[in-house]
Amino acid sequence: MSNAGNYILVIGSSNIDLTIYSHKFPMPGETVTKGKFMQSFGGKGANQAVAAKRADNNVILITKVGNDHFGKQIITHLTEEHIDVKAIISKEEHTGIAFILIDRNTGQNMISVAPGANATLLPDDLASIDCYKDLLRKAKVIILSMEIPLETIKEVVSVI
């Protein structure tokens, strides 16, 4: 792990965002074609970890991804961003996915999320991480977001 006391600890979600930029939103039952597709990395926790690292901090991310292609993509991406990924949990669950539809004329969006592994990041998962309480206590900053279960957030707060 990163040097004791010299890191930001982020505990939160990680997703794959599947986005279509369309000339209009479809009505129920309607198919709208000619959209532009983009796949990107998302989830509030992963985004916060990347931002903190790009601001020149050491970062450890605790998140939960599926043991699937998307989960592997997320871990590779975070590793390339030089984020400490040793505390990422990978389970037989699908990785969180966000479907995002953006009206390219107005900029409005519609988002539907299938949280997958994010919704199952529970206190028992934290306990399975080697020395997780030390990670919490020694972090110079802890960042939490509400895209993981509330009971997990309460557990983290009770330790610090």
PDB file of N, CA and C in Angstrom, residues 114-160:
ATOM      1  N   ALA A 114     -27.274   0.426 -13.230  1.00  0.00           N
ATOM      2  CA  ALA A 114     -27.361  -0.917 -12.656  1.00  0.00           C
ATOM      3  C   ALA A 114     -26.130  -1.043 -11.756  1.00  0.00           C
ATOM      4  N   PRO A 115     -26.281  -0.810 -10.438  1.00  0.00           N
ATOM      5  CA  PRO A 115     -25.121  -0.673  -9.561  1.00  0.00           C
ATOM      6  C   PRO A 115     -24.262  -1.919  -9.415  1.00  0.00           C
ATOM      7  N   GLY A 116     -24.828  -3.092  -9.629  1.00  0.00           N
ATOM      8  CA  GLY A 116     -24.028  -4.309  -9.578  1.00  0.00           C
ATOM      9  C   GLY A 116     -23.220  -4.423  -8.299  1.00  0.00           C
ATOM     10  N   ALA A 117     -21.924  -4.656  -8.440  1.00  0.00           N
ATOM     11  CA  ALA A 117     -21.027  -4.872  -7.303  1.00  0.00           C
ATOM     12  C   ALA A 117     -21.017  -3.694  -6.334  1.00  0.00           C
ATOM     13  N   ASN A 118     -21.243  -2.490  -6.813  1.00  0.00           N
ATOM     14  CA  ASN A 118     -21.266  -1.319  -5.921  1.00  0.00           C
ATOM     15  C   ASN A 118     -22.306  -1.490  -4.810  1.00  0.00           C
ATOM     16  N   ALA A 119     -23.444  -2.060  -5.151  1.00  0.00           N
ATOM     17  CA  ALA A 119     -24.533  -2.223  -4.189  1.00  0.00           C
ATOM     18  C   ALA A 119     -24.250  -3.318  -3.169  1.00  0.00           C
ATOM     19  N   THR A 120     -23.195  -4.091  -3.405  1.00  0.00           N
ATOM     20  CA  THR A 120     -22.868  -5.176  -2.486  1.00  0.00           C
ATOM     21  C   THR A 120     -21.541  -4.944  -1.770  1.00  0.00           C
ATOM     22  N   LEU A 121     -21.037  -3.699  -1.795  1.00  0.00           N
ATOM     23  CA  LEU A 121     -19.834  -3.358  -1.021  1.00  0.00           C
ATOM     24  C   LEU A 121     -20.273  -3.152   0.422  1.00  0.00           C
ATOM     25  N   LEU A 122     -20.146  -4.209   1.215  1.00  0.00           N
ATOM     26  CA  LEU A 122     -20.687  -4.237   2.568  1.00  0.00           C
ATOM     27  C   LEU A 122     -19.572  -4.237   3.615  1.00  0.00           C
ATOM     28  N   PRO A 123     -19.914  -3.966   4.874  1.00  0.00           N
ATOM     29  CA  PRO A 123     -18.889  -3.957   5.930  1.00  0.00           C
ATOM     30  C   PRO A 123     -18.035  -5.220   5.979  1.00  0.00           C
ATOM     31  N   ASP A 124     -18.619  -6.381   5.720  1.00  0.00           N
ATOM     32  CA  ASP A 124     -17.821  -7.611   5.704  1.00  0.00           C
ATOM     33  C   ASP A 124     -16.740  -7.573   4.628  1.00  0.00           C
ATOM     34  N   ASP A 125     -17.028  -6.900   3.513  1.00  0.00           N
ATOM     35  CA  ASP A 125     -16.013  -6.750   2.463  1.00  0.00           C
ATOM     36  C   ASP A 125     -14.846  -5.911   2.972  1.00  0.00           C
ATOM     37  N   LEU A 126     -15.161  -4.834   3.691  1.00  0.00           N
ATOM     38  CA  LEU A 126     -14.097  -3.994   4.241  1.00  0.00           C
ATOM     39  C   LEU A 126     -13.234  -4.811   5.186  1.00  0.00           C
ATOM     40  N   ALA A 127     -13.875  -5.625   6.021  1.00  0.00           N
ATOM     41  CA  ALA A 127     -13.139  -6.440   6.984  1.00  0.00           C
ATOM     42  C   ALA A 127     -12.224  -7.455   6.293  1.00  0.00           C
ATOM     43  N   SER A 128     -12.541  -7.807   5.051  1.00  0.00           N
ATOM     44  CA  SER A 128     -11.706  -8.775   4.323  1.00  0.00           C
ATOM     45  C   SER A 128     -10.432  -8.140   3.760  1.00  0.00           C
ATOM     46  N   ILE A 129     -10.341  -6.823   3.783  1.00  0.00           N
ATOM     47  CA  ILE A 129      -9.163  -6.112   3.277  1.00  0.00           C
ATOM     48  C   ILE A 129      -8.102  -6.096   4.378  1.00  0.00           C
ATOM     49  N   ASP A 130      -6.912  -6.524   4.032  1.00  0.00           N
ATOM     50  CA  ASP A 130      -5.819  -6.572   4.997  1.00  0.00           C
ATOM     51  C   ASP A 130      -5.593  -5.192   5.621  1.00  0.00           C
ATOM     52  N   CYS A 131      -5.704  -5.121   6.929  1.00  0.00           N
ATOM     53  CA  CYS A 131      -5.421  -3.898   7.710  1.00  0.00           C
ATOM     54  C   CYS A 131      -6.310  -2.718   7.327  1.00  0.00           C
ATOM     55  N   TYR A 132      -7.568  -2.973   6.966  1.00  0.00           N
ATOM     56  CA  TYR A 132      -8.402  -1.869   6.485  1.00  0.00           C
ATOM     57  C   TYR A 132      -8.608  -0.796   7.552  1.00  0.00           C
ATOM     58  N   LYS A 133      -8.693  -1.180   8.829  1.00  0.00           N
ATOM     59  CA  LYS A 133      -8.873  -0.161   9.872  1.00  0.00           C
ATOM     60  C   LYS A 133      -7.647   0.732   9.964  1.00  0.00           C
ATOM     61  N   ASP A 134      -6.462   0.174   9.776  1.00  0.00           N
ATOM     62  CA  ASP A 134      -5.249   0.994   9.739  1.00  0.00           C
ATOM     63  C   ASP A 134      -5.264   1.926   8.532  1.00  0.00           C
ATOM     64  N   LEU A 135      -5.750   1.428   7.398  1.00  0.00           N
ATOM     65  CA  LEU A 135      -5.863   2.293   6.210  1.00  0.00           C
ATOM     66  C   LEU A 135      -6.740   3.498   6.520  1.00  0.00           C
ATOM     67  N   LEU A 136      -7.854   3.256   7.200  1.00  0.00           N
ATOM     68  CA  LEU A 136      -8.770   4.345   7.550  1.00  0.00           C
ATOM     69  C   LEU A 136      -8.119   5.324   8.519  1.00  0.00           C
ATOM     70  N   ARG A 137      -7.515   4.802   9.550  1.00  0.00           N
ATOM     71  CA  ARG A 137      -6.970   5.659  10.606  1.00  0.00           C
ATOM     72  C   ARG A 137      -5.756   6.461  10.160  1.00  0.00           C
ATOM     73  N   LYS A 138      -4.993   5.942   9.213  1.00  0.00           N
ATOM     74  CA  LYS A 138      -3.750   6.591   8.806  1.00  0.00           C
ATOM     75  C   LYS A 138      -3.907   7.506   7.585  1.00  0.00           C
ATOM     76  N   ALA A 139      -5.053   7.464   6.935  1.00  0.00           N
ATOM     77  CA  ALA A 139      -5.253   8.303   5.746  1.00  0.00           C
ATOM     78  C   ALA A 139      -5.265   9.773   6.139  1.00  0.00           C
ATOM     79  N   LYS A 140      -4.659  10.607   5.295  1.00  0.00           N
ATOM     80  CA  LYS A 140      -4.711  12.050   5.582  1.00  0.00           C
ATOM     81  C   LYS A 140      -6.077  12.625   5.230  1.00  0.00           C
ATOM     82  N   VAL A 141      -6.772  11.994   4.290  1.00  0.00           N
ATOM     83  CA  VAL A 141      -8.125  12.394   3.900  1.00  0.00           C
ATOM     84  C   VAL A 141      -8.875  11.129   3.523  1.00  0.00           C
ATOM     85  N   ILE A 142     -10.155  11.066   3.893  1.00  0.00           N
ATOM     86  CA  ILE A 142     -11.030   9.973   3.463  1.00  0.00           C
ATOM     87  C   ILE A 142     -12.179  10.592   2.687  1.00  0.00           C
ATOM     88  N   ILE A 143     -12.426  10.051   1.503  1.00  0.00           N
ATOM     89  CA  ILE A 143     -13.522  10.531   0.663  1.00  0.00           C
ATOM     90  C   ILE A 143     -14.547   9.410   0.534  1.00  0.00           C
ATOM     91  N   LEU A 144     -15.788   9.716   0.856  1.00  0.00           N
ATOM     92  CA  LEU A 144     -16.907   8.788   0.733  1.00  0.00           C
ATOM     93  C   LEU A 144     -17.966   9.407  -0.163  1.00  0.00           C
ATOM     94  N   SER A 145     -18.740   8.565  -0.820  1.00  0.00           N
ATOM     95  CA  SER A 145     -19.876   9.063  -1.588  1.00  0.00           C
ATOM     96  C   SER A 145     -21.049   8.114  -1.385  1.00  0.00           C
ATOM     97  N   MET A 146     -22.203   8.555  -1.765  1.00  0.00           N
ATOM     98  CA  MET A 146     -23.443   7.828  -1.474  1.00  0.00           C
ATOM     99  C   MET A 146     -23.836   6.829  -2.567  1.00  0.00           C
ATOM    100  N   GLU A 147     -22.885   6.344  -3.323  1.00  0.00           N
ATOM    101  CA  GLU A 147     -23.197   5.332  -4.328  1.00  0.00           C
ATOM    102  C   GLU A 147     -22.827   3.923  -3.856  1.00  0.00           C
ATOM    103  N   ILE A 148     -22.585   3.784  -2.560  1.00  0.00           N
ATOM    104  CA  ILE A 148     -22.389   2.477  -1.945  1.00  0.00           C
ATOM    105  C   ILE A 148     -23.393   2.367  -0.802  1.00  0.00           C
ATOM    106  N   PRO A 149     -23.612   1.174  -0.258  1.00  0.00           N
ATOM    107  CA  PRO A 149     -24.624   1.032   0.796  1.00  0.00           C
ATOM    108  C   PRO A 149     -24.352   1.913   2.021  1.00  0.00           C
ATOM    109  N   LEU A 150     -25.427   2.454   2.572  1.00  0.00           N
ATOM    110  CA  LEU A 150     -25.341   3.326   3.735  1.00  0.00           C
ATOM    111  C   LEU A 150     -24.700   2.605   4.923  1.00  0.00           C
ATOM    112  N   GLU A 151     -24.967   1.320   5.076  1.00  0.00           N
ATOM    113  CA  GLU A 151     -24.377   0.584   6.198  1.00  0.00           C
ATOM    114  C   GLU A 151     -22.858   0.532   6.088  1.00  0.00           C
ATOM    115  N   THR A 152     -22.323   0.545   4.896  1.00  0.00           N
ATOM    116  CA  THR A 152     -20.871   0.567   4.703  1.00  0.00           C
ATOM    117  C   THR A 152     -20.309   1.928   5.084  1.00  0.00           C
ATOM    118  N   ILE A 153     -20.999   2.978   4.689  1.00  0.00           N
ATOM    119  CA  ILE A 153     -20.571   4.334   5.059  1.00  0.00           C
ATOM    120  C   ILE A 153     -20.583   4.487   6.580  1.00  0.00           C
ATOM    121  N   LYS A 154     -21.643   3.994   7.229  1.00  0.00           N
ATOM    122  CA  LYS A 154     -21.718   4.057   8.688  1.00  0.00           C
ATOM    123  C   LYS A 154     -20.571   3.294   9.339  1.00  0.00           C
ATOM    124  N   GLU A 155     -20.209   2.144   8.795  1.00  0.00           N
ATOM    125  CA  GLU A 155     -19.097   1.356   9.312  1.00  0.00           C
ATOM    126  C   GLU A 155     -17.798   2.155   9.235  1.00  0.00           C
ATOM    127  N   VAL A 156     -17.553   2.777   8.099  1.00  0.00           N
ATOM    128  CA  VAL A 156     -16.324   3.565   7.927  1.00  0.00           C
ATOM    129  C   VAL A 156     -16.291   4.694   8.942  1.00  0.00           C
ATOM    130  N   VAL A 157     -17.372   5.420   9.071  1.00  0.00           N
ATOM    131  CA  VAL A 157     -17.429   6.548  10.003  1.00  0.00           C
ATOM    132  C   VAL A 157     -17.233   6.082  11.436  1.00  0.00           C
ATOM    133  N   SER A 158     -17.744   4.906  11.786  1.00  0.00           N
ATOM    134  CA  SER A 158     -17.581   4.414  13.151  1.00  0.00           C
ATOM    135  C   SER A 158     -16.135   4.074  13.487  1.00  0.00           C
ATOM    136  N   VAL A 159     -15.341   3.732  12.478  1.00  0.00           N
ATOM    137  CA  VAL A 159     -13.945   3.385  12.700  1.00  0.00           C
ATOM    138  C   VAL A 159     -13.085   4.628  12.852  1.00  0.00           C
ATOM    139  N   ILE A 160     -13.403   5.671  12.080  1.00  0.00           N
ATOM    140  CA  ILE A 160     -12.574   6.869  12.145  1.00  0.00           C
ATOM    141  C   ILE A 160     -13.045   7.745  13.285  1.00  0.00           C
TER     142      ILE A 160
END
